[in-house]
Tab-separated table of C-alpha atoms in Angstrom:
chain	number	residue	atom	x	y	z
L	1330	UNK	CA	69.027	196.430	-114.429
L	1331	UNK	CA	71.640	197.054	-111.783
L	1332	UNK	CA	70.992	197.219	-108.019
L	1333	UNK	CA	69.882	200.736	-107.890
L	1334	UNK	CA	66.396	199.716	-109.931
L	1335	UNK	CA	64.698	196.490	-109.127
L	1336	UNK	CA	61.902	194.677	-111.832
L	1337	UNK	CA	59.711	192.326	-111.077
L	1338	UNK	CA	56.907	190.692	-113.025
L	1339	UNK	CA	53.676	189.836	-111.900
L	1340	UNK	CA	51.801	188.250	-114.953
L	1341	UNK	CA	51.253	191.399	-117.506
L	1342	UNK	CA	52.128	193.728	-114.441
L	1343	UNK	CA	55.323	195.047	-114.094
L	1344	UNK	CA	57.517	196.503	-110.743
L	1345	UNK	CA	59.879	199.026	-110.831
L	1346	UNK	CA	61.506	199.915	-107.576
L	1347	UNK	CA	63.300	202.259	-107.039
L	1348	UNK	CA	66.231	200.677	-104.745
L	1349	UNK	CA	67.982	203.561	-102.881
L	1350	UNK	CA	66.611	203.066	-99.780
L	1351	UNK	CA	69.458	204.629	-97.654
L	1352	UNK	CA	69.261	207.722	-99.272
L	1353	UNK	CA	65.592	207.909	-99.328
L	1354	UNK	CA	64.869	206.497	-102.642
L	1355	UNK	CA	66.345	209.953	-104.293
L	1356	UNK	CA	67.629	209.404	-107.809
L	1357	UNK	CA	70.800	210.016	-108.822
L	1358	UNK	CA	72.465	210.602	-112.511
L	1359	UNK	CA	73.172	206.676	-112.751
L	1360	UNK	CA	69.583	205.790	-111.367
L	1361	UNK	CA	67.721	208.174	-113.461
L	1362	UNK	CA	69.634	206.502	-116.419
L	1363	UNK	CA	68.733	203.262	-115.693
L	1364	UNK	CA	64.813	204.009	-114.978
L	1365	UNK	CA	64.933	205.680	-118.175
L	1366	UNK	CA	66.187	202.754	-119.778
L	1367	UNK	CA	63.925	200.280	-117.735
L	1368	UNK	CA	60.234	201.858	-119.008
L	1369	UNK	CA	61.737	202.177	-122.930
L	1370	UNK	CA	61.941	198.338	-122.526
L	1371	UNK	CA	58.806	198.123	-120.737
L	1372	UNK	CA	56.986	199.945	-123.703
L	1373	UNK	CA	58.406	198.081	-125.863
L	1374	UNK	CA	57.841	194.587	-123.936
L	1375	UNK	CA	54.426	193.271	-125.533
L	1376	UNK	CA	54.221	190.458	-122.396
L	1377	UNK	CA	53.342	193.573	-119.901
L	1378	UNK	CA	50.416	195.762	-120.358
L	1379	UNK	CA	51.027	197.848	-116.873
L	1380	UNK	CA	53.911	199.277	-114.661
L	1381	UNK	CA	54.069	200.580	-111.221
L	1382	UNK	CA	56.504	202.710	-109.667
L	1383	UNK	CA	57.345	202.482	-106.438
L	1384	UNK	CA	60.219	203.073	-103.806
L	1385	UNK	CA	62.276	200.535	-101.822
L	1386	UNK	CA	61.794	200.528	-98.063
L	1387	UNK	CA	63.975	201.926	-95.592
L	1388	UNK	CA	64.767	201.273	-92.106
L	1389	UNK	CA	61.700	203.938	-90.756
L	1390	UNK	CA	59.370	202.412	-93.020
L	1391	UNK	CA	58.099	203.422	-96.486
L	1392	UNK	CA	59.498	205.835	-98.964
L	1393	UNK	CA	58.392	206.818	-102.767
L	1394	UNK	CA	61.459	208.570	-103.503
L	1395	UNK	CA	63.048	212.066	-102.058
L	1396	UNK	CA	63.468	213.998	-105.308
L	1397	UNK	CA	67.275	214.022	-106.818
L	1398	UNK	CA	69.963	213.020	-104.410
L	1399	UNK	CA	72.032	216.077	-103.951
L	1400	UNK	CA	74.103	214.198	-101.686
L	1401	UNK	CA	75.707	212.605	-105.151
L	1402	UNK	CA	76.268	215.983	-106.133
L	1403	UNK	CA	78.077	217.157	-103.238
L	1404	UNK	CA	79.928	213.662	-102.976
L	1405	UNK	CA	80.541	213.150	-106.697
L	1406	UNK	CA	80.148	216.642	-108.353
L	1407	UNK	CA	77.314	214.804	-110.886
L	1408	UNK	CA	74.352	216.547	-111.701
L	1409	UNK	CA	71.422	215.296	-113.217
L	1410	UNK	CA	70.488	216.246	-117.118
L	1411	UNK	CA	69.290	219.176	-116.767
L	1412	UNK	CA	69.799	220.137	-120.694
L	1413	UNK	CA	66.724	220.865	-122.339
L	1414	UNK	CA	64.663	218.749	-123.844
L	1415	UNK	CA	61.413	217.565	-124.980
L	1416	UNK	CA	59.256	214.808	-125.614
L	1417	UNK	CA	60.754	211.436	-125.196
L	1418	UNK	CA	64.124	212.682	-124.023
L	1419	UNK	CA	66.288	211.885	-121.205
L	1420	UNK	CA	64.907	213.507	-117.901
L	1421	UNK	CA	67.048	215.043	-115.182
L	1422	UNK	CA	65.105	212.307	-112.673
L	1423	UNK	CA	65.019	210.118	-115.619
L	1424	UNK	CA	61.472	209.442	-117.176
L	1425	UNK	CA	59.830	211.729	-116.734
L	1426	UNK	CA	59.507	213.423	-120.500
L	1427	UNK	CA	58.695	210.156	-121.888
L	1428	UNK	CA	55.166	210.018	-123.402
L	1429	UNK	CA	54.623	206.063	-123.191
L	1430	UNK	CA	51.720	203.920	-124.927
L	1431	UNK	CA	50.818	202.106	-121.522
L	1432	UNK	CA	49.753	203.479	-118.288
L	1433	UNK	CA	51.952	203.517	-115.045
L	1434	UNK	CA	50.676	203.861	-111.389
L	1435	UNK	CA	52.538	205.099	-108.491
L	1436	UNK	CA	52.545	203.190	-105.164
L	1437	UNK	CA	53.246	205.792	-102.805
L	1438	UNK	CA	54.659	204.920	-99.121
L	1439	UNK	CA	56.184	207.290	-97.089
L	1440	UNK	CA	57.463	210.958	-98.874
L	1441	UNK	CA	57.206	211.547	-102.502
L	1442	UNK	CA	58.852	214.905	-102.468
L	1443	UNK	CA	60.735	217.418	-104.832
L	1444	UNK	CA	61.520	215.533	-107.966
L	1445	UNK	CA	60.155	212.018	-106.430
L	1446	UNK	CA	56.737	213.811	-106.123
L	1447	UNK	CA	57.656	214.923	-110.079
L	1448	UNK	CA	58.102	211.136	-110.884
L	1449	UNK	CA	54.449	210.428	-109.230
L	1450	UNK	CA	53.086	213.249	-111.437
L	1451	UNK	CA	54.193	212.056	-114.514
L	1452	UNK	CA	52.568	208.520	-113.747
L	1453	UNK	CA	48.917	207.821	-114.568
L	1454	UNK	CA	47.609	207.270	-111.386
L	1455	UNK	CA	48.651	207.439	-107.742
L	1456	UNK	CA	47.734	204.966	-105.152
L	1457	UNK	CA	48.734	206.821	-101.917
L	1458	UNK	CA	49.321	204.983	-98.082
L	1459	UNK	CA	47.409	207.109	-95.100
L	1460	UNK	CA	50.358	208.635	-93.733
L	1461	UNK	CA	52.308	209.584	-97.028
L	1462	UNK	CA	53.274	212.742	-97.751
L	1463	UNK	CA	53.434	214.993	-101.050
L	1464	UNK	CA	55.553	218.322	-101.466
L	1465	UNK	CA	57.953	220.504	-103.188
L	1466	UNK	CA	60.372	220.270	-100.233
L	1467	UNK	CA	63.246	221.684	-103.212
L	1468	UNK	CA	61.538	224.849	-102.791
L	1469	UNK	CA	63.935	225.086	-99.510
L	1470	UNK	CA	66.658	225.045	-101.722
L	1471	UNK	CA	66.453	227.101	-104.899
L	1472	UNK	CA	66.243	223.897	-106.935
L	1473	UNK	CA	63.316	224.330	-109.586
L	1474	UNK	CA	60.826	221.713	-111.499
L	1475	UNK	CA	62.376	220.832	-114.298
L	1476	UNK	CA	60.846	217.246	-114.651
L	1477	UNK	CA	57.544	218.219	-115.629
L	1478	UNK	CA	55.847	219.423	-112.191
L	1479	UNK	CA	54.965	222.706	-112.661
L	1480	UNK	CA	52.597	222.362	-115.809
L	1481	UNK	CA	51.490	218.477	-114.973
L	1482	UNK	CA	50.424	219.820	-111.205
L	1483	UNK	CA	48.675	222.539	-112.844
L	1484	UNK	CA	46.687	220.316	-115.053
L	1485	UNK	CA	45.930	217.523	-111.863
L	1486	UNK	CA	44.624	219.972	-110.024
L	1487	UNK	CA	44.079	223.687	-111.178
L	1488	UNK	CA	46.543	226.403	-111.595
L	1489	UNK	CA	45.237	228.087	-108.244
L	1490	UNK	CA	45.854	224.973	-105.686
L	1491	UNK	CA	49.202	224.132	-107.817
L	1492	UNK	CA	50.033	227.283	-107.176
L	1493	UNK	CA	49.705	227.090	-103.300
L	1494	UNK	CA	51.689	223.830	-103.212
L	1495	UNK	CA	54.760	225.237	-105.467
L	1496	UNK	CA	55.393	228.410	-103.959
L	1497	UNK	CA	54.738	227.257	-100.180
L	1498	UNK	CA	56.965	223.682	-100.805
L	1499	UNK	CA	54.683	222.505	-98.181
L	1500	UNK	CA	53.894	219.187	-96.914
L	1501	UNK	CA	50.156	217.700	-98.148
L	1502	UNK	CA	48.814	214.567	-96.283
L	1503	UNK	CA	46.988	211.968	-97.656
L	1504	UNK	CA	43.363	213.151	-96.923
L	1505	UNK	CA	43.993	216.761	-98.603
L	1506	UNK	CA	45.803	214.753	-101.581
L	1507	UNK	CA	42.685	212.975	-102.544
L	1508	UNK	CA	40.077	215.865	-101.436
L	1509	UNK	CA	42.106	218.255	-104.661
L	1510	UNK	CA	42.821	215.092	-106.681
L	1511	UNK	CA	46.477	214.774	-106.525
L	1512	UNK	CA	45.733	211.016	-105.400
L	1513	UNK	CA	43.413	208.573	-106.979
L	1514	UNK	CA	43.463	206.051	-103.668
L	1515	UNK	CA	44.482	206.391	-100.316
L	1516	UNK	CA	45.092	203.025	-98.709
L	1517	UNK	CA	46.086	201.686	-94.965
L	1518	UNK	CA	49.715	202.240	-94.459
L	1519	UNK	CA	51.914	199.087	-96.333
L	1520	UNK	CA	49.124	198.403	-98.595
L	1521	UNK	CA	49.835	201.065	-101.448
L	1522	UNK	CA	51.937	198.342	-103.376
L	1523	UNK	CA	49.246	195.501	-103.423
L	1524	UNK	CA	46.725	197.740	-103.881
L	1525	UNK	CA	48.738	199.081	-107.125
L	1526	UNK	CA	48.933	195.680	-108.547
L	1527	UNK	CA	45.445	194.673	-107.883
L	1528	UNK	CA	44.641	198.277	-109.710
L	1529	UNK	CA	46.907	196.866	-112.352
L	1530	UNK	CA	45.609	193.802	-113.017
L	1531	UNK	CA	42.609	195.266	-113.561
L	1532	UNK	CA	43.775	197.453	-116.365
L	1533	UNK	CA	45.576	194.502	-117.709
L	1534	UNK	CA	42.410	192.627	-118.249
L	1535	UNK	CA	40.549	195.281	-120.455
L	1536	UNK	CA	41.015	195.597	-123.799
L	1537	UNK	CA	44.445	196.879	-124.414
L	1538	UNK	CA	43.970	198.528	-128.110
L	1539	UNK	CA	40.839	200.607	-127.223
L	1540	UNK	CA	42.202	201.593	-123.438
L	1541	UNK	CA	45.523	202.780	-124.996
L	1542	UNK	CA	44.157	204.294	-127.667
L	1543	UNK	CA	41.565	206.253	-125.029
L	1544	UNK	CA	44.365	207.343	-123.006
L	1545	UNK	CA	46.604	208.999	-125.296
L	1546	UNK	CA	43.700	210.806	-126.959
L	1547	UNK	CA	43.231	211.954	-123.128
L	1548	UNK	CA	46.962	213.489	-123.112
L	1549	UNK	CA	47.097	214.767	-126.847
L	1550	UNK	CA	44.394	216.911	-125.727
L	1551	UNK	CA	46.227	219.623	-124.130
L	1552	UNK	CA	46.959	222.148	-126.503
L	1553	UNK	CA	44.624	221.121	-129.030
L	1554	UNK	CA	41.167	223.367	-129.781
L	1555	UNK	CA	37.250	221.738	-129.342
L	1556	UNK	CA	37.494	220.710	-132.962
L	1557	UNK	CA	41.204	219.846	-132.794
L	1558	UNK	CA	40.199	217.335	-130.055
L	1559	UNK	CA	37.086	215.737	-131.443
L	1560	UNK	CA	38.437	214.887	-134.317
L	1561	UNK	CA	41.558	213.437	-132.744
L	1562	UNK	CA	39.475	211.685	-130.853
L	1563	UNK	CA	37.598	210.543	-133.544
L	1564	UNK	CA	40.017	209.603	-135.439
L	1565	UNK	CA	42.023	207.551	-132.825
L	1566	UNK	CA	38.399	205.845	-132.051
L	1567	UNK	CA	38.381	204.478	-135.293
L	1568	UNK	CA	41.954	203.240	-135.277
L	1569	UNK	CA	40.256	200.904	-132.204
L	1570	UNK	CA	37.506	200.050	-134.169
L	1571	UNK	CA	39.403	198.825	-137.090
L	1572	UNK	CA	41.584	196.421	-134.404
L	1573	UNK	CA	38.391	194.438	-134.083
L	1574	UNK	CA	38.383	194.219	-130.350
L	1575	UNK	CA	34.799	196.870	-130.431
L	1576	UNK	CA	33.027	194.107	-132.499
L	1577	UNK	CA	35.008	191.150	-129.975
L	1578	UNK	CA	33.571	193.273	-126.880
L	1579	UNK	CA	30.026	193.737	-128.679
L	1580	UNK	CA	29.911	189.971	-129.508
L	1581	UNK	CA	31.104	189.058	-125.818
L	1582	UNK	CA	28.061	191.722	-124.583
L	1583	UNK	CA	25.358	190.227	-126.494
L	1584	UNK	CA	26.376	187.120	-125.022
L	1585	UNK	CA	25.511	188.077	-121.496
L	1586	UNK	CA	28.897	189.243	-120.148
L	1587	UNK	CA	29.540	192.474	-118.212
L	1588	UNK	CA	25.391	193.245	-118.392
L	1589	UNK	CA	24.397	196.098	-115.619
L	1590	UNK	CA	27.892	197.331	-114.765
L	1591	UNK	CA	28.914	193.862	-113.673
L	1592	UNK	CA	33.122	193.806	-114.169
L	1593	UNK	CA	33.595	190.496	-112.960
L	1594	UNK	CA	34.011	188.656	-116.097
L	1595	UNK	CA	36.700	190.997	-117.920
């Protein structure tokens, strides 16, 4: 995909790096471009079932990504897109208004800040090392969320600690991260990548109809009333049903596997 974005495929799990790693990992323009481009072709890629994001490493060790690389502006006079848009559209840091079918998980080394810590929002999940670090370091600099972080924060983690972290722009470790929910593992430092794909392999095994189909009733939620929601649910439910992998999974139960919680055969 170009040097800036590195792929790699690991069975039905697929890599995304982001490859910047003197400046950080901060996206540029042409890097946000190509990302976009690189998860429309992972959505539509039926040999993957699960992508993680993660940032090259530099010479001091790990890092997610530093938001949008202002440098490029200063150097090149290009700007992200910041036009507005919606659903599905071009992002300023590239993804991040794209509503995909299939999760993505975050393999966070090192700072995720500004717009990189936007990026990990709009993932799934976020596996985070022991010494990485979250925060709205733009706040410095009068540049504002515009890649979903001020409502996606909100809804990780309540409007009143989002609240705190977006109008203080200051640093949150690892420990606080997972005590308010912001991240779903915290690892040893350097193991937030394997730990990612062995997460993702995990998901990969499931049933992919029925965890899909769980996951985006889970996000067309928001905005929708009780009733709204059930039958959403309800109706996406049977959409899984209908695939035949419920009556697959109830014919593999009743033949001993996955009895008391045991995982080990899925």
């Amino acid at each position: 995909m170009g040097k800036n974005v590195l792929i790699e495929d690991r069975g039905a799990v697929r890599i995304i790096t982001i490859n910047q790693p003197e400046r950080r990992n901060a996206v540029d323009r042409e890097t946000g471009d190509l990302l976009y481009e690189v998860f429309q072709k992972f959505d539509a890629d039926d040999s993957v079932s699960v992508a993680i994001l993660t940032g090259a490493e530099t010479e001091n060790g790990g890092a997610f990504c530093a938001g949008f690389d202002l440098k490029s502006i200063a150097e090149r006079g290009t700007v992200g897109r910041i036009e507005e848009g919606g659903e599905n559209d071009l992002g300023p840091m590239g993804p991040t208004r794209m509503l995909l079918s299939k999760p993505v998980i975050a393999a966070i080394e090192g700072h995720a800040v500004a717009g990189g810590m936007e990026l990990a929002l709009w993932c799934d999940l976020r596996v985070m090392a022991d010494d990485a670090i979250f925060g709205i370091y733009c706040r410095r600099f009068g540049v504002p969320l515009v890649d979903g972080g001020t409502f996606r924060l909100t809804r990780l983690i309540g409007q009143s600690r989002a609240m705190d972290l977006v109008l203080t722009g200051r640093p949150v470790d690892a420990d606080e991260s997972e005590r308010i929910g912001l991240a779903n593992r915290v690892v040893a430092k350097g193991m937030a990548l394997q730990t990612s794909v062995e997460l993702a392999e995990q998901l990969s095994r499931f049933p992919q109809t029925c965890m899909r189909n769980d996951r985006i009733s889970m996000l067309q939620q928001w905005g929708m009333n009780h009733d709204e929601a059930l039958r959403n649910e309800t109706r996406i439910g049977v959409e899984t049903m209908s695939s035949g992998e419920t009556f697959d999974g109830a014919t593999r139960f009743t033949g001993g596997v996955g009895r008391h919680g045991d995982f080990s055969d899925d």
